[in-house]
Coordinates of C-alpha atoms in Angstrom, one line a residue:
M1 CA 43.4 209.3 -91.9
P2 CA 44.3 206.3 -93.8
P3 CA 46.0 203.6 -91.9
S4 CA 49.3 203.6 -93.0
E5 CA 49.3 206.9 -91.8
V6 CA 48.8 206.2 -88.3
G7 CA 52.5 206.0 -87.6
V8 CA 53.7 209.1 -89.4
A9 CA 55.8 211.2 -87.0
P10 CA 53.5 214.2 -86.8
A11 CA 53.9 217.9 -88.3
V12 CA 53.5 218.8 -84.6
A13 CA 54.0 216.9 -81.3
T14 CA 50.8 217.7 -80.6
D15 CA 48.8 218.0 -83.1
A16 CA 45.3 216.9 -81.7
R17 CA 44.0 214.8 -85.1
R18 CA 46.8 212.7 -84.7
E19 CA 46.7 212.0 -80.8
I20 CA 43.2 210.6 -81.3
A21 CA 44.2 208.6 -84.2
H22 CA 47.0 207.3 -82.7
A23 CA 44.8 206.4 -79.8
L24 CA 42.1 205.1 -81.9
A25 CA 44.9 202.6 -83.0
A26 CA 46.0 201.7 -79.9
I27 CA 42.5 200.8 -78.5
L28 CA 41.8 198.7 -81.4
R29 CA 45.0 196.7 -80.9
E30 CA 44.8 196.3 -77.1
Q31 CA 40.9 196.1 -76.6
M32 CA 39.8 195.0 -80.0
P33 CA 42.3 192.9 -81.9
D34 CA 40.1 191.2 -84.4
A35 CA 39.6 195.1 -85.8
A36 CA 43.2 196.1 -85.5
G37 CA 43.6 196.3 -89.3
A38 CA 40.4 198.6 -89.2
P39 CA 40.9 202.4 -91.4
V40 CA 41.1 204.9 -88.8
Q41 CA 40.5 208.1 -90.2
V42 CA 40.2 211.5 -88.2
E43 CA 38.7 214.0 -89.7
R44 CA 36.9 217.6 -89.0
P45 CA 33.0 217.3 -89.1
R46 CA 31.3 220.1 -91.6
D47 CA 28.6 220.9 -89.1
A48 CA 31.6 222.6 -85.6
A49 CA 28.5 221.9 -83.4
H50 CA 28.6 218.0 -84.3
G51 CA 32.1 218.4 -82.5
D52 CA 36.0 219.2 -83.1
Y53 CA 36.8 215.7 -84.8
A54 CA 34.6 212.9 -85.8
T55 CA 35.2 208.8 -87.0
N56 CA 33.6 205.6 -88.4
V57 CA 36.0 203.9 -87.0
A58 CA 33.2 202.2 -84.9
L59 CA 31.6 201.3 -88.4
A60 CA 34.7 200.6 -89.9
S61 CA 35.9 197.9 -87.4
A62 CA 32.6 196.4 -86.0
K63 CA 32.4 193.7 -88.8
L64 CA 35.7 192.6 -88.2
A65 CA 34.7 193.1 -84.3
R66 CA 31.7 191.1 -84.9
R67 CA 30.0 193.5 -82.7
N68 CA 26.9 195.7 -83.2
P69 CA 28.6 198.9 -84.7
R70 CA 27.2 201.5 -82.0
E71 CA 27.7 199.3 -78.8
L72 CA 31.0 199.5 -80.4
A73 CA 31.2 203.0 -81.1
T74 CA 30.3 203.2 -77.2
N75 CA 32.8 201.3 -75.8
I76 CA 35.7 203.2 -78.1
A77 CA 34.1 206.3 -76.9
S78 CA 34.7 205.4 -73.1
A79 CA 38.0 203.9 -73.9
L80 CA 38.8 207.1 -75.9
Q81 CA 37.7 209.7 -73.1
S82 CA 40.1 208.1 -70.5
A83 CA 42.9 207.7 -72.8
L84 CA 43.1 211.7 -73.7
P85 CA 41.6 213.5 -70.6
A86 CA 43.8 216.9 -71.0
R87 CA 43.0 216.7 -74.5
V88 CA 39.0 215.3 -74.5
E89 CA 36.0 217.7 -73.0
R90 CA 33.6 215.0 -74.4
V91 CA 33.3 212.4 -76.4
E92 CA 29.6 211.5 -77.9
V93 CA 28.0 208.7 -80.1
A94 CA 25.7 209.4 -83.6
G95 CA 23.5 208.0 -85.3
P96 CA 24.7 203.9 -86.1
G97 CA 28.0 204.3 -84.9
F98 CA 29.3 207.7 -85.7
I99 CA 31.7 209.1 -83.3
N100 CA 32.1 212.7 -82.3
I101 CA 34.6 214.0 -80.3
R102 CA 35.0 217.7 -78.3
L103 CA 38.1 219.0 -77.5
T104 CA 38.9 221.3 -74.4
P105 CA 39.2 224.8 -74.6
A106 CA 42.7 224.6 -73.5
A107 CA 43.3 222.0 -76.1
R108 CA 41.7 224.1 -79.2
Q109 CA 44.0 226.8 -77.8
R110 CA 47.4 225.6 -77.2
V111 CA 47.7 225.6 -81.2
V112 CA 48.8 229.5 -80.9
R113 CA 51.7 228.5 -78.2
E114 CA 52.7 225.9 -80.8
I115 CA 52.8 228.2 -83.8
L116 CA 54.4 230.6 -81.5
A117 CA 57.3 228.3 -80.4
A118 CA 57.5 226.8 -84.0
R119 CA 57.1 230.6 -85.3
D120 CA 59.0 229.7 -89.5
G121 CA 58.8 225.7 -88.6
Y122 CA 55.4 225.1 -88.1
G123 CA 53.6 223.0 -90.3
R124 CA 57.1 221.0 -90.9
S125 CA 57.1 217.6 -90.8
K126 CA 59.3 214.7 -91.5
A127 CA 56.8 212.4 -92.7
R128 CA 59.2 212.2 -96.0
S129 CA 63.0 211.9 -94.4
G130 CA 65.2 210.3 -96.0
E131 CA 63.2 210.6 -99.5
R132 CA 65.1 212.1 -102.4
V133 CA 62.6 213.3 -105.1
L134 CA 63.4 215.1 -108.7
V135 CA 60.6 217.5 -109.8
E136 CA 60.9 218.3 -113.2
F137 CA 59.0 221.5 -114.4
V138 CA 58.9 224.4 -117.0
S139 CA 61.4 221.9 -119.6
A140 CA 60.6 224.2 -122.5
N141 CA 62.1 224.1 -125.6
P142 CA 64.8 227.3 -126.5
T143 CA 63.0 228.1 -129.1
G144 CA 60.7 231.6 -128.0
P145 CA 60.0 233.3 -124.9
L146 CA 58.3 231.6 -122.4
H147 CA 54.5 231.5 -122.6
V148 CA 51.4 231.4 -119.7
G149 CA 51.2 227.8 -119.7
H150 CA 55.6 227.5 -118.6
G151 CA 54.2 230.1 -116.3
R152 CA 51.3 227.8 -114.6
Q153 CA 54.4 224.8 -114.8
A154 CA 56.1 227.3 -113.1
A155 CA 54.0 228.2 -110.6
L156 CA 53.2 224.4 -109.8
G157 CA 56.6 223.0 -110.1
D158 CA 57.9 225.2 -107.3
A159 CA 55.2 225.0 -104.9
I160 CA 55.1 221.1 -104.9
A161 CA 59.0 221.4 -104.4
N162 CA 58.3 223.6 -101.5
L163 CA 55.3 221.3 -99.9
L164 CA 57.8 218.2 -100.3
E165 CA 60.1 220.3 -98.9
W166 CA 57.9 221.3 -95.8
Q167 CA 57.6 217.7 -95.1
G168 CA 61.3 216.3 -94.8
A169 CA 61.5 215.0 -98.6
E170 CA 65.4 215.8 -100.1
V171 CA 63.7 217.4 -103.2
T172 CA 66.1 218.5 -106.8
R173 CA 64.2 221.1 -109.1
E174 CA 65.0 220.1 -112.8
F175 CA 64.8 221.7 -116.3
Y176 CA 65.3 219.8 -118.9
Y177 CA 66.4 221.4 -122.2
N178 CA 64.7 220.1 -125.6
D179 CA 67.5 221.6 -127.3
A180 CA 68.0 219.0 -130.1
G181 CA 65.1 218.0 -133.0
Q182 CA 63.7 219.5 -135.8
Q183 CA 62.3 222.9 -133.9
I184 CA 65.8 224.2 -132.7
E185 CA 66.6 223.5 -136.6
N186 CA 63.3 225.2 -137.4
L187 CA 64.7 228.3 -135.4
A188 CA 68.4 228.5 -136.8
V189 CA 66.0 229.0 -139.9
S190 CA 64.3 231.3 -138.8
V191 CA 66.6 233.7 -137.6
R192 CA 68.7 233.3 -140.8
A193 CA 66.6 234.3 -142.5
R194 CA 65.0 237.6 -140.7
A195 CA 69.1 238.4 -140.7
H196 CA 68.7 238.3 -144.9
E197 CA 66.0 240.1 -144.5
I198 CA 67.7 243.0 -142.4
L199 CA 70.6 242.8 -144.8
G200 CA 68.7 243.5 -147.5
E201 CA 68.8 240.3 -148.9
S202 CA 65.9 238.1 -150.2
G203 CA 65.2 234.8 -149.6
A204 CA 61.5 232.5 -148.6
F205 CA 61.1 232.7 -145.0
P206 CA 60.5 228.7 -143.9
E207 CA 57.0 227.5 -143.6
D208 CA 57.8 226.0 -140.0
G209 CA 59.6 228.6 -139.2
Y210 CA 59.4 230.8 -136.0
R211 CA 57.2 234.3 -136.3
G212 CA 57.1 236.2 -134.0
E213 CA 58.7 239.7 -133.5
Y214 CA 61.8 238.2 -130.8
I215 CA 63.3 236.3 -134.2
R216 CA 64.3 239.2 -135.5
E217 CA 65.3 240.8 -132.4
L218 CA 67.6 237.6 -132.2
A219 CA 69.2 238.0 -135.8
Q220 CA 69.2 241.4 -135.3
R221 CA 72.4 240.8 -132.3
Y222 CA 73.9 237.9 -133.9
L223 CA 74.6 240.5 -136.6
D224 CA 75.5 242.7 -133.9
D225 CA 77.8 240.3 -132.0
V226 CA 78.9 238.0 -134.8
G227 CA 78.7 239.0 -137.8
H228 CA 77.0 239.3 -141.3
D229 CA 78.7 235.3 -142.4
L230 CA 75.0 233.2 -142.5
S231 CA 76.7 230.6 -143.7
D232 CA 77.1 228.3 -140.4
I233 CA 74.2 227.1 -139.8
E234 CA 75.4 225.9 -136.5
A235 CA 76.6 229.2 -135.9
I236 CA 73.2 230.2 -135.7
R237 CA 71.5 227.6 -134.3
R238 CA 73.9 227.9 -130.8
F239 CA 73.6 231.4 -130.5
A240 CA 70.3 231.4 -130.8
V241 CA 69.8 228.4 -127.9
A242 CA 72.0 230.4 -125.9
E243 CA 70.4 234.0 -126.0
L244 CA 66.8 232.2 -126.0
R245 CA 68.0 230.4 -122.6
K246 CA 69.6 233.5 -121.1
E247 CA 66.1 235.4 -121.6
Q248 CA 64.0 232.4 -120.5
D249 CA 66.7 232.2 -117.3
R250 CA 65.5 235.8 -116.5
D251 CA 62.3 235.6 -116.4
L252 CA 62.1 232.5 -114.4
S253 CA 64.2 235.2 -112.3
A254 CA 61.3 237.5 -112.3
F255 CA 59.1 234.9 -111.2
G256 CA 61.1 234.1 -108.3
V257 CA 61.8 230.2 -109.2
R258 CA 65.1 229.1 -109.1
F259 CA 66.4 225.4 -110.5
D260 CA 69.4 223.3 -109.1
R261 CA 70.1 221.8 -112.4
F262 CA 69.5 222.1 -116.0
Y263 CA 69.2 218.8 -118.0
L264 CA 70.4 219.2 -122.0
E265 CA 68.9 216.6 -124.4
S266 CA 71.3 216.7 -126.3
S267 CA 73.7 215.2 -123.6
L268 CA 71.3 212.1 -123.9
Y269 CA 72.8 211.9 -127.6
T270 CA 76.0 212.6 -127.7
D271 CA 76.7 210.1 -124.2
G272 CA 75.6 207.7 -126.4
R273 CA 72.6 207.1 -123.4
V274 CA 70.0 206.8 -126.4
D275 CA 71.7 204.9 -128.3
A276 CA 72.1 202.8 -125.3
T277 CA 68.9 202.8 -124.3
V278 CA 68.0 201.5 -127.3
D279 CA 70.1 198.5 -127.8
K280 CA 69.0 197.5 -124.4
L281 CA 65.2 197.2 -125.2
V282 CA 65.9 195.3 -128.6
A283 CA 68.3 193.6 -126.3
A284 CA 65.8 192.0 -123.7
G285 CA 63.4 191.3 -126.8
V286 CA 60.9 194.0 -126.4
T287 CA 61.4 194.8 -130.0
Y288 CA 60.4 194.4 -133.2
E289 CA 60.5 195.6 -137.1
G290 CA 58.0 196.7 -139.0
D291 CA 57.6 198.5 -142.0
G292 CA 61.1 199.7 -141.7
A293 CA 60.7 201.0 -138.2
L294 CA 62.0 199.6 -134.7
W295 CA 58.5 199.3 -132.7
L296 CA 58.8 199.2 -128.9
R297 CA 55.8 195.9 -127.3
T298 CA 54.3 198.9 -125.3
T299 CA 51.1 197.1 -125.6
C300 CA 53.1 194.6 -123.1
Y301 CA 52.9 197.6 -120.1
G302 CA 49.5 198.8 -120.7
D303 CA 49.7 201.0 -123.8
D304 CA 46.7 200.7 -126.5
K305 CA 48.9 199.9 -128.6
D306 CA 52.9 199.4 -129.8
R307 CA 55.2 202.5 -130.9
V308 CA 57.3 203.4 -133.0
M309 CA 60.9 203.9 -131.1
R310 CA 63.0 204.5 -134.9
K311 CA 61.2 205.8 -138.1
S312 CA 62.3 204.0 -141.2
D313 CA 64.5 207.5 -141.9
G314 CA 66.6 206.7 -139.1
G315 CA 65.9 209.2 -136.6
Y316 CA 64.4 208.5 -133.1
T317 CA 60.3 209.5 -132.0
Y318 CA 60.6 211.9 -129.0
F319 CA 59.6 209.4 -126.0
V320 CA 62.9 207.1 -126.9
P321 CA 65.2 210.2 -125.5
D322 CA 62.4 210.7 -122.5
V323 CA 62.9 206.6 -121.6
A324 CA 66.5 207.5 -121.3
Y325 CA 66.3 210.8 -119.2
H326 CA 63.7 209.2 -117.1
V327 CA 66.8 206.1 -116.6
T328 CA 69.4 208.7 -115.8
K329 CA 66.8 210.2 -113.0
F330 CA 66.4 206.5 -111.2
E331 CA 70.2 205.7 -111.9
R332 CA 70.7 208.9 -110.3
G333 CA 69.0 207.7 -106.8
Y334 CA 65.6 209.3 -106.8
D335 CA 62.9 207.4 -105.0
R336 CA 60.4 209.8 -107.1
A337 CA 60.2 211.5 -109.7
I338 CA 57.8 213.9 -110.4
N339 CA 56.8 215.8 -114.0
I340 CA 55.3 218.8 -114.3
Q341 CA 53.8 219.0 -117.7
G342 CA 51.2 220.1 -120.3
S343 CA 47.7 218.3 -120.7
D344 CA 49.2 217.7 -124.6
H345 CA 51.9 215.1 -123.2
H346 CA 49.3 213.0 -122.3
G347 CA 50.3 210.6 -124.7
T348 CA 53.7 210.3 -123.2
V349 CA 52.9 209.1 -119.5
A350 CA 51.9 205.1 -121.1
R351 CA 55.2 205.4 -123.9
V352 CA 57.6 206.4 -121.5
R353 CA 56.2 203.8 -118.4
A354 CA 56.1 201.1 -120.9
G355 CA 59.7 201.7 -121.6
L356 CA 61.1 201.9 -118.5
Q357 CA 59.7 198.7 -117.4
A358 CA 60.6 196.9 -120.9
L359 CA 64.1 197.8 -119.4
D360 CA 64.0 195.6 -116.5
I361 CA 66.2 197.8 -114.4
G362 CA 64.1 197.6 -111.5
V363 CA 62.1 201.0 -112.1
P364 CA 59.0 201.2 -110.1
K365 CA 55.7 200.9 -111.8
G366 CA 54.2 204.2 -111.8
Y367 CA 57.4 205.7 -112.1
P368 CA 57.9 208.6 -112.9
D369 CA 54.5 210.5 -111.7
Y370 CA 53.5 212.9 -113.9
V371 CA 51.2 216.1 -113.2
L372 CA 49.8 217.5 -116.4
H373 CA 47.9 220.9 -116.3
K374 CA 45.3 222.2 -119.0
M375 CA 45.6 225.7 -120.8
V376 CA 45.6 229.0 -119.2
T377 CA 43.0 231.5 -121.1
V378 CA 43.8 235.3 -120.4
M379 CA 41.1 238.2 -119.9
R380 CA 41.3 241.6 -120.3
G381 CA 38.2 243.8 -120.2
G382 CA 36.2 240.9 -120.8
E383 CA 38.2 240.2 -123.9
E384 CA 40.9 237.2 -124.6
V385 CA 44.3 238.4 -124.9
K386 CA 45.5 235.9 -127.5
I387 CA 48.9 237.5 -128.8
S388 CA 52.3 239.1 -127.3
K389 CA 53.8 242.2 -128.7
R390 CA 57.1 239.9 -129.1
A391 CA 56.1 236.4 -129.5
G392 CA 53.1 237.4 -131.9
S393 CA 51.1 233.9 -131.5
Y394 CA 50.8 233.9 -127.4
V395 CA 50.7 235.8 -124.0
T396 CA 53.7 235.6 -123.0
L397 CA 54.7 234.8 -118.9
R398 CA 57.0 237.8 -118.4
D399 CA 53.8 240.0 -119.8
L400 CA 51.3 238.2 -117.0
I401 CA 54.4 239.3 -114.6
D402 CA 54.5 243.1 -115.9
E403 CA 50.6 243.6 -116.2
A404 CA 49.5 241.6 -112.6
G405 CA 53.0 241.7 -110.6
R406 CA 54.8 238.2 -110.0
D407 CA 52.7 237.3 -106.6
A408 CA 49.4 237.9 -108.0
V409 CA 50.5 235.6 -110.7
R410 CA 52.2 232.7 -108.7
F411 CA 48.4 232.8 -106.7
F412 CA 46.3 232.9 -109.2
L413 CA 48.2 229.8 -111.1
V414 CA 48.1 227.8 -108.4
S415 CA 44.3 228.3 -107.3
R416 CA 42.8 226.2 -109.3
K417 CA 43.9 221.9 -109.9
A418 CA 46.3 221.8 -112.2
D419 CA 43.5 219.4 -114.4
S420 CA 41.6 222.2 -115.1
E421 CA 41.3 224.5 -117.6
F422 CA 41.6 228.3 -116.0
V423 CA 40.8 231.2 -117.0
F424 CA 43.1 234.3 -115.8
D425 CA 41.4 237.6 -115.1
I426 CA 44.2 240.8 -115.3
D427 CA 41.7 243.4 -114.2
L428 CA 40.8 241.3 -110.7
A429 CA 44.5 240.1 -110.1
R430 CA 45.1 243.9 -110.3
S431 CA 42.3 245.3 -108.1
Q432 CA 42.6 245.9 -104.4
S433 CA 39.2 244.3 -103.5
E434 CA 38.7 240.7 -102.0
D435 CA 37.8 239.4 -105.1
N436 CA 41.3 239.2 -105.5
P437 CA 42.1 236.0 -103.4
V438 CA 45.8 237.1 -103.0
Y439 CA 45.0 240.7 -102.4
Y440 CA 43.1 239.5 -99.6
V441 CA 45.6 237.1 -98.5
Q442 CA 48.3 239.6 -98.0
Y443 CA 45.5 242.0 -96.9
A444 CA 45.0 239.7 -93.7
H445 CA 48.8 239.7 -92.6
A446 CA 49.0 243.7 -93.5
R447 CA 46.1 244.1 -91.1
V448 CA 47.9 241.9 -88.2
M449 CA 50.7 244.0 -88.9
S450 CA 49.3 246.7 -88.1
V451 CA 47.7 246.0 -85.3
L452 CA 51.0 245.3 -83.3
K453 CA 52.4 248.3 -85.0
Q454 CA 49.5 250.2 -82.7
A455 CA 50.2 248.2 -79.8
G456 CA 54.1 249.1 -79.8
L457 CA 54.9 245.4 -80.4
T458 CA 56.8 243.0 -82.7
H459 CA 56.6 239.5 -83.4
D460 CA 59.2 238.6 -81.1
D461 CA 57.5 241.2 -78.4
V462 CA 54.6 239.0 -78.0
I463 CA 56.7 235.5 -78.7
A464 CA 58.6 236.7 -75.5
R465 CA 55.4 237.5 -73.3
L466 CA 54.3 234.4 -74.1
R467 CA 55.0 232.1 -71.4
D468 CA 52.9 233.9 -68.8
I469 CA 50.2 234.8 -71.5
D470 CA 46.6 232.9 -70.9
L471 CA 44.5 232.2 -73.6
A472 CA 41.7 231.2 -72.1
P473 CA 39.5 234.5 -72.8
L474 CA 40.0 232.8 -76.7
T475 CA 35.9 231.9 -76.2
S476 CA 34.2 233.8 -78.9
P477 CA 33.1 232.3 -82.1
Y478 CA 35.7 233.7 -84.3
E479 CA 38.2 233.3 -82.2
A480 CA 37.2 229.3 -82.2
A481 CA 37.0 229.2 -85.9
L482 CA 40.0 230.6 -86.3
L483 CA 41.3 227.5 -83.6
R484 CA 40.7 225.1 -85.9
R485 CA 41.9 226.6 -89.0
L486 CA 44.9 227.2 -87.5
A487 CA 45.0 223.6 -86.3
D488 CA 44.5 222.4 -89.6
F489 CA 47.7 224.0 -90.9
P490 CA 50.0 221.1 -90.6
V491 CA 47.4 218.6 -91.8
E492 CA 46.1 220.5 -95.6
L493 CA 50.6 220.7 -96.3
E494 CA 50.4 216.9 -96.0
S495 CA 47.2 216.2 -98.0
A496 CA 49.1 219.3 -100.3
A497 CA 52.1 218.1 -100.9
R498 CA 50.9 214.0 -100.8
E499 CA 48.4 215.0 -103.7
F500 CA 50.9 217.3 -105.7
A501 CA 47.7 220.0 -105.4
P502 CA 49.2 223.7 -103.8
H503 CA 45.6 224.5 -104.2
Q504 CA 44.7 223.1 -101.5
L505 CA 46.7 225.6 -99.4
T506 CA 45.7 228.6 -101.6
F507 CA 42.2 227.4 -100.7
H508 CA 43.0 227.1 -96.7
L509 CA 44.3 230.3 -96.7
K510 CA 41.5 232.1 -98.6
D511 CA 39.8 230.4 -95.8
L512 CA 41.9 231.5 -92.5
A513 CA 42.3 235.0 -94.2
Q514 CA 38.2 235.8 -94.7
E515 CA 37.9 233.8 -90.9
F516 CA 40.7 236.5 -89.7
H517 CA 39.1 239.6 -91.7
S518 CA 35.3 238.4 -90.1
Y519 CA 37.7 238.8 -86.4
Y520 CA 39.0 241.9 -87.4
N521 CA 35.6 243.5 -88.2
A522 CA 33.6 242.5 -85.4
E523 CA 35.9 242.5 -82.1
R524 CA 38.6 245.2 -81.1
F525 CA 41.8 243.8 -79.7
L526 CA 43.4 246.5 -78.3
V527 CA 40.7 246.2 -75.6
D528 CA 41.7 247.7 -71.9
D529 CA 41.3 243.8 -69.9
A530 CA 45.0 243.3 -70.4
K531 CA 44.1 239.2 -70.2
L532 CA 41.9 239.7 -73.3
R533 CA 44.0 241.8 -75.0
D534 CA 47.0 239.6 -75.0
A535 CA 45.2 236.6 -75.6
R536 CA 43.9 238.3 -79.0
L537 CA 47.3 239.6 -79.4
A538 CA 48.8 236.1 -79.2
L539 CA 45.8 234.7 -81.9
I540 CA 46.5 237.2 -84.4
V541 CA 50.5 236.7 -83.8
A542 CA 49.8 233.4 -85.0
V543 CA 47.2 234.1 -87.8
G544 CA 49.7 236.2 -89.1
Q545 CA 52.8 233.5 -89.0
V546 CA 50.4 230.5 -90.3
L547 CA 49.9 233.4 -93.4
R548 CA 53.5 233.7 -94.1
N549 CA 54.3 230.2 -93.5
G550 CA 52.1 229.0 -96.4
L551 CA 52.5 232.4 -98.6
A552 CA 56.6 231.2 -98.3
I553 CA 55.7 227.9 -99.9
L554 CA 53.7 229.4 -102.8
G555 CA 56.6 231.4 -103.2
I556 CA 54.3 235.1 -102.3
R557 CA 55.5 238.1 -100.4
A558 CA 53.4 238.8 -97.2
P559 CA 53.7 242.6 -96.9
D560 CA 53.8 244.3 -94.0
E561 CA 51.6 247.2 -95.1
M562 CA 49.2 247.5 -97.9

């Protein structure tokens, strides 16, 4: 845990890891002031036999304190034991100065009470309270159906937004419609060309036109709804864009993704924001003329070469409206802006940031943040699926949802780091086996509910009896593993939010499910011993609650039966 995090408000008031970190920081301040600035890291040891937590604080602070690391570790260990007697059972010094910390059984078990008391709020934090964040994602050109790459953006963006909200941030989800430029013109002329074909009229199809079957569908709808006069290309453009926007909205709704705001690129031009941004950059002296074009000195702000802003034909390059758009984000008061985009937008990062810095309006360096994702390869029957019947050249998000189901698609598309390429195996996503991670996690929740049904109880019944439940019987290795995993949930959420990495949450849920399934297969819950039965029921209800909370962040159902 970096020093900057020691003062963060805890996700759970009695979280042992944070209490230990705070206690260690206090020990350094009070007993070893020369080492008070040393980093305080408290982590889970890889081997549970080494204790519940470990810290290298003695090694990190020995030089500042001018002390032998092992001697310093011995003093810190003794002070920590005295500071947290109800939490810490034993503190041991290992090697050159590592400190291993073992909690009391009661301290391990109390996480069950914390979870059942917090319920849907377990894992929530106020660490980012007061922070306003804009998450922009999908932002597809309204020129065709959403493809699988857009689906990965949608799953990533929604999960990242949820993670930040769970940390207390005020989050706005925004979709930026690129409804201006040459691609939109190509869409309009493509629809008109297909309409002429439907009417039996001759005419060449544009070389850069869109050729999917959906273009023919749009053309037929235009003829049916508007009429056969194809002279007004602007009317065709408006119709095609509106129809494709509605289709994209339907697909996103089917995917369980909502947006708070849709921002139109065209409004940047009609509102004069693009021209105003260019004028400000010229006035700031960071541009120059060359080869009939207007250039921005982006090399002054970390780019590898200067970039053209206004081409010799008078049109703007694509990054100029992006700079104007991000000025609006900053002016709207968003402390942080996060863009989820395909890795093909890598070149945009330096240019947009350079433009914002060149304006000198107070935008912080590194604004906005980018999460760039790589491509998704779709497989079925061991072979790559490359095209859609409707879109022609690519697999659509709707195809994938229809084939594998929303839950599987959402889980799979966030289950790897965004910057890694991902193979989506449709056969695996549809399988009901432990090899299918989303099925495996959902099945764990269904098993919890099945045990409660057999016991004739509900979650509320167990929670109502919680004060009277003695958790001391939870001593088996299976129970110890589950207690550790449950206690780590808030920390995993904090890390996933900080790193914009929802795949960390999928790993945690898979590990929790695996440990629960092992427990389920090894032990009986509805035993004759009332104390043991109640303790185990409380534990598995806590497991079910964490599974449900984690799946909710990912936008995935937690079914009661499967």
